Each structure stands twice: as structure tokens, then as C-alpha cells.
PDB file of C-alpha atoms in Angstrom:
ATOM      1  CA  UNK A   1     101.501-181.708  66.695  1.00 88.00           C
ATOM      2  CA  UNK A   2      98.963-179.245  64.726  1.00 84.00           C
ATOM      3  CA  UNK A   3      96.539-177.190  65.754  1.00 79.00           C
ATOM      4  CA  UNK A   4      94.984-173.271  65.186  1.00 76.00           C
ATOM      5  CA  UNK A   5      95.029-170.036  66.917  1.00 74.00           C
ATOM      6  CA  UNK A   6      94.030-170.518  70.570  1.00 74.00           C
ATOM      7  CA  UNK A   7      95.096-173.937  70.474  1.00 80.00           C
ATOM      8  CA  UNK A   8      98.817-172.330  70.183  1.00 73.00           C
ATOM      9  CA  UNK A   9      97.991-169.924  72.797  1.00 81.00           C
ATOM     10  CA  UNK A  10      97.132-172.009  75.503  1.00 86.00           C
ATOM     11  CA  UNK A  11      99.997-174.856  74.742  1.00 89.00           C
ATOM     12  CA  UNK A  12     103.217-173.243  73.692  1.00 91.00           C
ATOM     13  CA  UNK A  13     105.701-175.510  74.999  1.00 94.00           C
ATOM     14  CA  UNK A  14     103.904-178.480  74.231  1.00 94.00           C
ATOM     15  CA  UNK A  15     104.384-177.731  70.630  1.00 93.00           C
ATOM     16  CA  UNK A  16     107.848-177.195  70.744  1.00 95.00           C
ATOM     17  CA  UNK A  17     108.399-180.468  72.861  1.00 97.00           C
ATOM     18  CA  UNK A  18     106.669-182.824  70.827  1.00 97.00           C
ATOM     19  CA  UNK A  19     107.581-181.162  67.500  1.00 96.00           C
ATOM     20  CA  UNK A  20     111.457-181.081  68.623  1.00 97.00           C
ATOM     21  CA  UNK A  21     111.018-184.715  69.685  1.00 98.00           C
ATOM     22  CA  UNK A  22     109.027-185.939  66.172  1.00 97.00           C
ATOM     23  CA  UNK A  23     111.652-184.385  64.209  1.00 96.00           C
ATOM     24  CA  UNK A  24     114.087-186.012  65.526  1.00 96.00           C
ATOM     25  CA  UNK A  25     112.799-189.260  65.892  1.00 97.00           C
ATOM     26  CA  UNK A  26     111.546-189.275  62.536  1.00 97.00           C
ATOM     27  CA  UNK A  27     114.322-188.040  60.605  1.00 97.00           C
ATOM     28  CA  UNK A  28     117.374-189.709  62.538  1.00 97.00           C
ATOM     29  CA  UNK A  29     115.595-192.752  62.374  1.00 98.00           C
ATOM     30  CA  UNK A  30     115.091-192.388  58.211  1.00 98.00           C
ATOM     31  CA  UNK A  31     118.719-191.479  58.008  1.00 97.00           C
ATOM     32  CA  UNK A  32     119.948-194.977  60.199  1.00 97.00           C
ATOM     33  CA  UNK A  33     117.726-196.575  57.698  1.00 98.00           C
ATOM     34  CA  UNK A  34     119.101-195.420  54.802  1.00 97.00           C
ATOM     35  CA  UNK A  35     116.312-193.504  53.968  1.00 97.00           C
ATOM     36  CA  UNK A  36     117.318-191.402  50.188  1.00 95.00           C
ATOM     37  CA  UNK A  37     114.860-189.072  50.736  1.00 97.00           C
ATOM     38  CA  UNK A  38     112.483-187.133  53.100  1.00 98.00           C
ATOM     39  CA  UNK A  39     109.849-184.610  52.841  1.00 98.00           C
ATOM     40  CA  UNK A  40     108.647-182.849  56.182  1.00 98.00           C
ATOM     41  CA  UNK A  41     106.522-179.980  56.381  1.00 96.00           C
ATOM     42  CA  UNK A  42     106.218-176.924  57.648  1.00 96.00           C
ATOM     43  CA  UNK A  43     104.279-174.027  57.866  1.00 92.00           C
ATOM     44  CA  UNK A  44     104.171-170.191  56.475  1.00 91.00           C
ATOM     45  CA  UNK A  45     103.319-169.446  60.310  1.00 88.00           C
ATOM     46  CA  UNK A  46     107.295-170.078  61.031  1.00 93.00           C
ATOM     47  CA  UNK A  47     108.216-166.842  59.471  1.00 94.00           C
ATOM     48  CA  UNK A  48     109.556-164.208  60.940  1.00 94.00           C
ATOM     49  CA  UNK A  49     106.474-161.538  62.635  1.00 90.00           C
ATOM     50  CA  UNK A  50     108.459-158.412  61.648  1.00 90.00           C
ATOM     51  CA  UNK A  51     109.074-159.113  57.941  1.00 92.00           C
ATOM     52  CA  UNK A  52     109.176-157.472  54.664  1.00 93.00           C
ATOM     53  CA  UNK A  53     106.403-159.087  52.171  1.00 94.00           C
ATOM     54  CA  UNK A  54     106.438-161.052  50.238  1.00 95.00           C
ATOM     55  CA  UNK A  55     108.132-163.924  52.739  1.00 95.00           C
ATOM     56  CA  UNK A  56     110.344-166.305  50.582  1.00 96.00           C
ATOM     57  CA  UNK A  57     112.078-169.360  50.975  1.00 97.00           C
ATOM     58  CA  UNK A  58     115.684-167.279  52.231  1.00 97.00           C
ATOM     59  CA  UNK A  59     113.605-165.776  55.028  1.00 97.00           C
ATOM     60  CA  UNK A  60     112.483-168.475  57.468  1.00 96.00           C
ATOM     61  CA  UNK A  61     115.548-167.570  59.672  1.00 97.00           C
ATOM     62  CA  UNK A  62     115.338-164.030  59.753  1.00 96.00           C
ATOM     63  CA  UNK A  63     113.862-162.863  63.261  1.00 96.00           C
ATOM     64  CA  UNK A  64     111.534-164.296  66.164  1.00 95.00           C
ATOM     65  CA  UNK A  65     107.809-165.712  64.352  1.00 93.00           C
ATOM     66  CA  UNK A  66     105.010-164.248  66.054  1.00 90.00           C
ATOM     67  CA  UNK A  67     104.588-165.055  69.696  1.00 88.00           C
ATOM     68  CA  UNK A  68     100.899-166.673  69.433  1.00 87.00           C
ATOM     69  CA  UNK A  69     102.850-169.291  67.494  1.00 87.00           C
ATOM     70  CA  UNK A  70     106.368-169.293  68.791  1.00 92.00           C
ATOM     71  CA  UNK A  71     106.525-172.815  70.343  1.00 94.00           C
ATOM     72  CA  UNK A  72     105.796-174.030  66.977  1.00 93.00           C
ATOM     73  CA  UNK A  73     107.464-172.034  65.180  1.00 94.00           C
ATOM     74  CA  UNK A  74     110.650-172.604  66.500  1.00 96.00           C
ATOM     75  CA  UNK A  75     110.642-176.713  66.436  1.00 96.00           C
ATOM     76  CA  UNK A  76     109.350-176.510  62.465  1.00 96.00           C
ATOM     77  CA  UNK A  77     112.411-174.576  62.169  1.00 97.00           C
ATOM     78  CA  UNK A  78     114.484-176.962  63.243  1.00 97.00           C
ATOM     79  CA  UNK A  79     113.650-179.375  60.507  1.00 98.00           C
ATOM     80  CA  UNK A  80     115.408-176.840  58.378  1.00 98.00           C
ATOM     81  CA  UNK A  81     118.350-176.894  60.249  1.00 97.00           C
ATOM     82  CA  UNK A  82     118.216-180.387  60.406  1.00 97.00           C
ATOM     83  CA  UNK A  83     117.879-181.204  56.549  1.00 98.00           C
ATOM     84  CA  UNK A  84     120.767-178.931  56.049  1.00 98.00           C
ATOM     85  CA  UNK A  85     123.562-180.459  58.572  1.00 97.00           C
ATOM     86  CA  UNK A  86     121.798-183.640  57.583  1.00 97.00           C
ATOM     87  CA  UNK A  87     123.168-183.069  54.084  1.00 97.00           C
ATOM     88  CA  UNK A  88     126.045-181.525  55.167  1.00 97.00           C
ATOM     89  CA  UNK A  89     127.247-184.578  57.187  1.00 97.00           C
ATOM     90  CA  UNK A  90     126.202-187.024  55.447  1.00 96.00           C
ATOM     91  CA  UNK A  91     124.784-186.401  51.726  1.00 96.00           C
ATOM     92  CA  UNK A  92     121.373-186.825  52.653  1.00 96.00           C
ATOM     93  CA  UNK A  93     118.937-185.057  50.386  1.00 94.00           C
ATOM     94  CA  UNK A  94     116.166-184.403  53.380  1.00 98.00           C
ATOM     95  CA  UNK A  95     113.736-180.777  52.199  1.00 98.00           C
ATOM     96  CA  UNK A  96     110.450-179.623  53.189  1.00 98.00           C
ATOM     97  CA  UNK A  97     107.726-177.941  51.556  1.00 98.00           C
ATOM     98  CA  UNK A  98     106.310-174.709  52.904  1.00 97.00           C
ATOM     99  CA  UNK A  99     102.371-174.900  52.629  1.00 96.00           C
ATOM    100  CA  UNK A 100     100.003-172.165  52.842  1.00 94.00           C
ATOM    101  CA  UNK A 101      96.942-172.162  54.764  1.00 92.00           C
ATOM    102  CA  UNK A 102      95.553-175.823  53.228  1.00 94.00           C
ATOM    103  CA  UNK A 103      91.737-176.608  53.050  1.00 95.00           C
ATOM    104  CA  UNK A 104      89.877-179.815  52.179  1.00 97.00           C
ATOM    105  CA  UNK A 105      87.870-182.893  53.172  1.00 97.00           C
ATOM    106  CA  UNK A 106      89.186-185.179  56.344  1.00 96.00           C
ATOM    107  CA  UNK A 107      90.417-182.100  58.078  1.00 95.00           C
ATOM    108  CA  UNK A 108      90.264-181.575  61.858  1.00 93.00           C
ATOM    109  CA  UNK A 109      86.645-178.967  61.718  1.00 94.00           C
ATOM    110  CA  UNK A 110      87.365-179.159  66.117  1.00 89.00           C
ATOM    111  CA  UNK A 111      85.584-176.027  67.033  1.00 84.00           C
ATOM    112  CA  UNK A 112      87.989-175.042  69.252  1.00 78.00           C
ATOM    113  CA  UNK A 113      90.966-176.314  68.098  1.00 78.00           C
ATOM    114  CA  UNK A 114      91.365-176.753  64.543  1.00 79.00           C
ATOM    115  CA  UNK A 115      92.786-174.415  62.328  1.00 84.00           C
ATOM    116  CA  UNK A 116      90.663-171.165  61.187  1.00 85.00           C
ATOM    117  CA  UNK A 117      89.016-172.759  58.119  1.00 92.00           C
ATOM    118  CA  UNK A 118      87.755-176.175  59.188  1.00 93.00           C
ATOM    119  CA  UNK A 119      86.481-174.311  61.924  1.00 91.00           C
ATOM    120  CA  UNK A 120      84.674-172.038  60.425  1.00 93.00           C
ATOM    121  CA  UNK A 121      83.075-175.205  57.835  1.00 95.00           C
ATOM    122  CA  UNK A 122      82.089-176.670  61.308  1.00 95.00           C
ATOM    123  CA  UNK A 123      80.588-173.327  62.998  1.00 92.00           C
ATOM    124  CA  UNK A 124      78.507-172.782  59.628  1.00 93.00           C
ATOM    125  CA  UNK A 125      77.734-175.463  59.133  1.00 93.00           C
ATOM    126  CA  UNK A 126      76.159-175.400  62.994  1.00 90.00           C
ATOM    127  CA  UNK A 127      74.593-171.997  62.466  1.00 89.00           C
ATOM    128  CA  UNK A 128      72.573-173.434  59.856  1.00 86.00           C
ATOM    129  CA  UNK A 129      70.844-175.486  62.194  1.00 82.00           C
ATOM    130  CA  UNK A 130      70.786-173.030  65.050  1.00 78.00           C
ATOM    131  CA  UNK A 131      69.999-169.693  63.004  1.00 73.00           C
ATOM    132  CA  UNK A 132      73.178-167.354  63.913  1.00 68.00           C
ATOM    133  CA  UNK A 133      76.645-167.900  63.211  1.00 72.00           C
ATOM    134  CA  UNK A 134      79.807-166.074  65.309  1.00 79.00           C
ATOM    135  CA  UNK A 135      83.587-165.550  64.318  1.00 83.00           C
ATOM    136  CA  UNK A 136      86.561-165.319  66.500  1.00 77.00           C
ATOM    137  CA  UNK A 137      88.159-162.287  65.701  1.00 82.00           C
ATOM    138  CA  UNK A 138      87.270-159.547  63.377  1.00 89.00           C
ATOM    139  CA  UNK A 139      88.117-161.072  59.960  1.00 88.00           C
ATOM    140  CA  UNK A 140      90.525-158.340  58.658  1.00 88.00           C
ATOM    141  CA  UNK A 141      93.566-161.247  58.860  1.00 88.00           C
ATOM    142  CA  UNK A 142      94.547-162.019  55.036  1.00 91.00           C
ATOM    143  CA  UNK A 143      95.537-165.780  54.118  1.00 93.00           C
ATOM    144  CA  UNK A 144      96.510-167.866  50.789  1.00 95.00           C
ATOM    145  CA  UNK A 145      94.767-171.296  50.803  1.00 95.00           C
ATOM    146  CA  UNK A 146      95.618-174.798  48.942  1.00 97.00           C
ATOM    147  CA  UNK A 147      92.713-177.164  48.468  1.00 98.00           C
ATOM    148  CA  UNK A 148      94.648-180.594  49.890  1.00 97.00           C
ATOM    149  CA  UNK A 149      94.461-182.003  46.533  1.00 98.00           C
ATOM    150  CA  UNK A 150      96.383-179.765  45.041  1.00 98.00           C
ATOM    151  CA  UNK A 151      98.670-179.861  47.839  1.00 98.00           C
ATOM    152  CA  UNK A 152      98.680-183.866  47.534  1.00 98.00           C
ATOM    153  CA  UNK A 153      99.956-183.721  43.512  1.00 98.00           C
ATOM    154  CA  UNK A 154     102.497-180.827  44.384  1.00 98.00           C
ATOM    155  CA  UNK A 155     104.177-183.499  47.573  1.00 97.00           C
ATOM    156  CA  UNK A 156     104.167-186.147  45.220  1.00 98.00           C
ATOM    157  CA  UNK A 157     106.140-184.098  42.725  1.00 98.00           C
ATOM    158  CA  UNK A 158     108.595-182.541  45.545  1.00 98.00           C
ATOM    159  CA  UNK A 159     109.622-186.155  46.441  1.00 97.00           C
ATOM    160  CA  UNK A 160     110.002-187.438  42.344  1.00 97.00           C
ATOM    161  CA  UNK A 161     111.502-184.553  41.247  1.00 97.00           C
ATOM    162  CA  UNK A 162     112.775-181.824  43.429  1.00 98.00           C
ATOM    163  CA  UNK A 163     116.221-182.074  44.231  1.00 96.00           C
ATOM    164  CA  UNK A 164     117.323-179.279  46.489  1.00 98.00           C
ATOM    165  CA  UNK A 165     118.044-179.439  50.169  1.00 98.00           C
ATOM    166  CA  UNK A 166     116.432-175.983  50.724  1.00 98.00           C
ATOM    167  CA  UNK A 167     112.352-176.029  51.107  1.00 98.00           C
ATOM    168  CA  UNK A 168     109.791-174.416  48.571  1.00 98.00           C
ATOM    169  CA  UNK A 169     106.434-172.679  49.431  1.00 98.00           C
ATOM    170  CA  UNK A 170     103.623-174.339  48.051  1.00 97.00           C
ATOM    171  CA  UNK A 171     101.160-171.778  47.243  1.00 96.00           C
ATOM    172  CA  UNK A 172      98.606-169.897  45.138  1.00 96.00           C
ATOM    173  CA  UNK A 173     100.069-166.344  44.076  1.00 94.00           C
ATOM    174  CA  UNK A 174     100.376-163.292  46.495  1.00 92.00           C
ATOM    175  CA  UNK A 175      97.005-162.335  43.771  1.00 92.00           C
ATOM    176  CA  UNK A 176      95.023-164.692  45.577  1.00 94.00           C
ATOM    177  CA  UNK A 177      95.102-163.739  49.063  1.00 94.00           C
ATOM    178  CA  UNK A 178      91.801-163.003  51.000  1.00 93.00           C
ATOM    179  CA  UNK A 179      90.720-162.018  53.748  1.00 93.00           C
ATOM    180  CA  UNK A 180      89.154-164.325  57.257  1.00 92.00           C
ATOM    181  CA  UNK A 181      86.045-162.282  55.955  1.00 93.00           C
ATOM    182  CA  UNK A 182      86.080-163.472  52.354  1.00 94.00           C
ATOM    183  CA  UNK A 183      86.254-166.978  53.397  1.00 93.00           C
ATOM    184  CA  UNK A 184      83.220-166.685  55.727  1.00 92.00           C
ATOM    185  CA  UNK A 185      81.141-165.138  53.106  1.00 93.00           C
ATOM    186  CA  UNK A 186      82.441-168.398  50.558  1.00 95.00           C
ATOM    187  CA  UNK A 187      81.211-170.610  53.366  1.00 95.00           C
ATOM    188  CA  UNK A 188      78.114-168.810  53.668  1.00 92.00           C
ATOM    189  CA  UNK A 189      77.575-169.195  50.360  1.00 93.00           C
ATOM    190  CA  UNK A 190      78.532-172.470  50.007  1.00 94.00           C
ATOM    191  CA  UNK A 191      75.999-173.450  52.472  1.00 92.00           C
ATOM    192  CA  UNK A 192      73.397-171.309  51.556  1.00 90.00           C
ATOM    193  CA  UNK A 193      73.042-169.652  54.768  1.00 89.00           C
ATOM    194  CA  UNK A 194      70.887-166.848  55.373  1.00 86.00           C
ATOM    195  CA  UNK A 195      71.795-166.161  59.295  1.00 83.00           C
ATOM    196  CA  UNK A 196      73.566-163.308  60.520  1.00 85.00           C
ATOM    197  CA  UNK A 197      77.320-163.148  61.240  1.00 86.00           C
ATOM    198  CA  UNK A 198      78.317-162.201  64.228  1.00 86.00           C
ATOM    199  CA  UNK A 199      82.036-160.996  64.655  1.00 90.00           C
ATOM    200  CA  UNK A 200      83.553-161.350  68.053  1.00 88.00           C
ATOM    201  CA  UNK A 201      86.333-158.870  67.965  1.00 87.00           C
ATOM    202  CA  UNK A 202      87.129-159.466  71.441  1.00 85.00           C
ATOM    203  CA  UNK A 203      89.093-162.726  69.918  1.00 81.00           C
ATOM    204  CA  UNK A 204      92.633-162.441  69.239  1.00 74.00           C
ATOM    205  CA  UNK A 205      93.487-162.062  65.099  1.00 74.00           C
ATOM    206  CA  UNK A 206      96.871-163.790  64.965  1.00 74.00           C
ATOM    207  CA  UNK A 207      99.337-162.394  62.841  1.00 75.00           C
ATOM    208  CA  UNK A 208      97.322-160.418  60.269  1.00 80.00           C
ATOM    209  CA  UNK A 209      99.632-161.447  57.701  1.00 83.00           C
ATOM    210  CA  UNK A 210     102.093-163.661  56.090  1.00 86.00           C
ATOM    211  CA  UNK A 211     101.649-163.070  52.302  1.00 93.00           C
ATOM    212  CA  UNK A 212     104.270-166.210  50.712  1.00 95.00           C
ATOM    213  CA  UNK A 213     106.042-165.676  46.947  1.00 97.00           C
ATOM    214  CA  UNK A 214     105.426-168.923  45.020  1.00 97.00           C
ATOM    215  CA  UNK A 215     107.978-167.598  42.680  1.00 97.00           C
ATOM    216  CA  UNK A 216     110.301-170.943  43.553  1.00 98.00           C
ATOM    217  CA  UNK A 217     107.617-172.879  42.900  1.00 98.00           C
ATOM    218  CA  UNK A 218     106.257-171.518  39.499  1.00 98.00           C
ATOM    219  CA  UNK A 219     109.999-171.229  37.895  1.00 97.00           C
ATOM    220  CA  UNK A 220     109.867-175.151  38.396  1.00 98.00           C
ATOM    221  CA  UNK A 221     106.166-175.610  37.614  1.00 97.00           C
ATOM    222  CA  UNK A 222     104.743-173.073  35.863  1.00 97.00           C
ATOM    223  CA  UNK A 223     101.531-174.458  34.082  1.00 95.00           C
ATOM    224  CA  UNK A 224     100.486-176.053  37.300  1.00 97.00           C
ATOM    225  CA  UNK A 225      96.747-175.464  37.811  1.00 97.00           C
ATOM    226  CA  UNK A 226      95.492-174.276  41.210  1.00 97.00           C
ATOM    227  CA  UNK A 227      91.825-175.354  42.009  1.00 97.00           C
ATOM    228  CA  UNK A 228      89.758-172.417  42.054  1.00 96.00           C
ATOM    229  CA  UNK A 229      89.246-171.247  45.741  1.00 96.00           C
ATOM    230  CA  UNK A 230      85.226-171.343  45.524  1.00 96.00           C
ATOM    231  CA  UNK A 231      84.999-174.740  44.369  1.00 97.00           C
ATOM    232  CA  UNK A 232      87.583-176.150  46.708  1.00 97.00           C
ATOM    233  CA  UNK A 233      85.200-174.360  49.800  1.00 97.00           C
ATOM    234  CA  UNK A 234      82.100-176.362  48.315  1.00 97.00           C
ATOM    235  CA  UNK A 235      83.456-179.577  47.937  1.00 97.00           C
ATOM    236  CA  UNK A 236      85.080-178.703  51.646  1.00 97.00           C
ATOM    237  CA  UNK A 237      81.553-178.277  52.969  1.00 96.00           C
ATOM    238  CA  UNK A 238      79.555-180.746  50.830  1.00 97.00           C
ATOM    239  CA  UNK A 239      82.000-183.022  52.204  1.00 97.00           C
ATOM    240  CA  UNK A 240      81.763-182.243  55.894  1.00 97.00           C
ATOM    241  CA  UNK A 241      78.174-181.707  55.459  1.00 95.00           C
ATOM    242  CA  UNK A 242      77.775-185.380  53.897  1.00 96.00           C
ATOM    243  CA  UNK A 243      80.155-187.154  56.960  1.00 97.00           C
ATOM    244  CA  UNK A 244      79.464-185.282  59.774  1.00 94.00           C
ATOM    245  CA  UNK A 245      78.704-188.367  62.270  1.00 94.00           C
ATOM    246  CA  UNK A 246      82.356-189.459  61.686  1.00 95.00           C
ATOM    247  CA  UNK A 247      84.372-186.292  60.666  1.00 94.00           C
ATOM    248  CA  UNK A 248      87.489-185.394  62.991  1.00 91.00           C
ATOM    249  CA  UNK A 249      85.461-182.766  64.971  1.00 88.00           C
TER     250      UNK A 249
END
């Protein structure tokens, strides 16, 4: 169970319910079925809220993650802790990858519930229409974003080739975070629109930050080619743009 911001705020407990329940219904099973090898993920958001930066791999444990998220939070942590007795009892080699914030076409773009950058494809992409645009919060949050297909080629290589137990953040570099106002203005731009932007700063932020290390990740693959963040927002809203009538929304 997935979902952004206020979508957290409003159903805490479901997410840990149905998360704690999916894990373990989906990675008990696997193991009864001999299942070799399992790769669940998470989410940067399970980190610890009062951190040192950059977050790594060694640090998912390290404190309570921020309470807008906690329900969450908590369950994806579990998977962790699962993986490892998992192996620990039994030899299974069950990880998880660690994703950034990920963009890309067939997203959820739910104004209200869908996670910050679909959303704000799908509220653009409305303004355009309507003449004005608005934005929950005041954009000063910073974020790292993987286009999905990137993402996609980086899964495919965690279950081929990586063989540890512990989970690796897949990511861009710390270089290449921006902030909720940069990736307005790429949307903007991406859809040519000439509208104003209206900020609601009444809107809760979230956790302003959670800048990942993709150190892990580059010792194993370091020529690996990240899509460039402006082209990976234009194909996002060319996409939505093109399959509107039937996009998750």
C-alpha cells in the first residue's frame, strides 16, 4: 500500500496493517515455495527523521522516521528484518532495493493521493487548461528522482546479480538533488505553461529532506547511466498528456 504526503497523514495505521500483512504473506509464502530469491522494496522515506546526511544503507534502523510517514515506515522496515532472520534461519537470500523518489509513465498522477511528482504532472497539466496552477506546500523540500526505466534495468540487475542479504539505494548522486520548486518549474517547462504558480504554504512540507549515498550502488555499477532528469519529466508529461482518458488518476 503506496501513496504521498496527505495520503500518509490521514491513514497511518492502515499502512502499517496492510504493509505488515503483504510482507508477510508474500515473503513466507515465497520461502514455503522454495522461492531462491526475492526482491521487495522500500523506500528512502523509512529513514530515520533525525539523521546525519548522507542516509546509507547501515542507517535504516537508527531512530523513529518522520511521523507524517511512520505507519509506513515502520512495516517497510520490517522487510529488512525479515530478509535478515529469513537468511539467518534458513539460507534464504531475500534483499530489497532502496529507491529514491521514482518518476515515469503509468504512475498513479491521483491529485490527492499520489505521490508529489505525478501529482504535480496531473495539476499542470490541469492548469493548462484552466489558466493557474497551485502547489501544496512551499517547495523548499529537496528530493533525488529515478525515471522508472532506469529503476526497471537497475531491479533486473539486483535480482541477476546482487548477492547480499542487506538492501542498496538506488539512486542518482547526492549532486543531483533538487528542490519541490525545481521540479515544478521542469514541469512547467515541459508543458509549456505560461500560468502563474501559486504556492500554498499553508500545506504541510514533509520531511524537507532525506539526501541517500548511492555509494553502494556505484562501487558495484559504476558506468551505469542515469537518464537525465529533464528528459525523464518530458517523456513523464508527454506521456500523461497523450493517455489521459485512461491514466491511473
Amino acid at each position: 500500500m503506496v501513496g504521498g504526503l496527505f495520503l500518509h497523514l490521514r491513514e497511518n495505521l492502515n499502512f502499517l496493517r496492510k504493509n505488515i500483512a503483504i510482507n508477510d504473506n508474500v515473503l513466507h509464502t515465497a520461502h514455503e515455495f522454495g522461492v531462491v530469491k526475492v526482491v521487495s522494496c522500500l523506500s528512502t522515506c523509512i529513514f530515520p527523521d533525525k539523521t546525519i546526511y548522507p542516509i546509507d544503507e547501515t542507517m535504516i534502523h537508527n531512530g523513529p522516521p518522520h511521523p507524517s510517514n511512520s505507519g509506513y515506515a515502520h512495516a517497510k522496515r520490517m522487510v529488512d528484518v525479515y530478509n535478515r532472520a529469513c537468511f539467518q534461519q534458513y539460507g534464504r537470500k531475500y534483499t530489497a532495493i532502496i529507491p529514491t523518489n521514482i518518476l515515469g509513465p503509468y504512475d498513479n498522477f491521483n491529485l490527492d493521493d499520489a505521490h508529489v511528482l505525478p501529482a504535480l504532472v496531473h495539476k499542470t497539466f490541469t492548469a493548462k487548461r484552466h489558466g493557474s496552477g497551485g502547489v501544496w506546500g512551499s517547495g523548499r523540500g529537496l528530493r533525488q528522482f529515478i525515471y522508472s526505466l532506469d529503476l526497471a534495468h537497475l531491479c533486473l540487475w539486483v535480482l541477476r546479480e546482487y548477492d547480499e542479504v542487506d538492501p542498496i539505494i538506488l539512486s542518482v548522486g547526492e549532486d543531483e538533488e533538487i528542490t519541490i520548486k525545481d521540479v515544478v518549474d521542469a514541469i512547467v517547462e515541459a508543458y509549456e505553461f505560461t500560468g502563474p504558480v501559486i504556492y500554498d504554504t499553508s500545506k504541510s512540507d514533509g520531511q524537507l529532506k532525506k539526501t541517500a549515498s548511492n555509494a553502494k550502488l556505484r562501487r558495484y555499477r559504476p558506468d551505469f547511466v542515469f537518464t537525465d532528469f529533464k528528459k525523464a519529466i518530458k517523456e513523464t508529461c508527454d506521456w500523461f498528456a497523450a493517455n489521459y482518458d485512461s491514466a491511473r488518476k
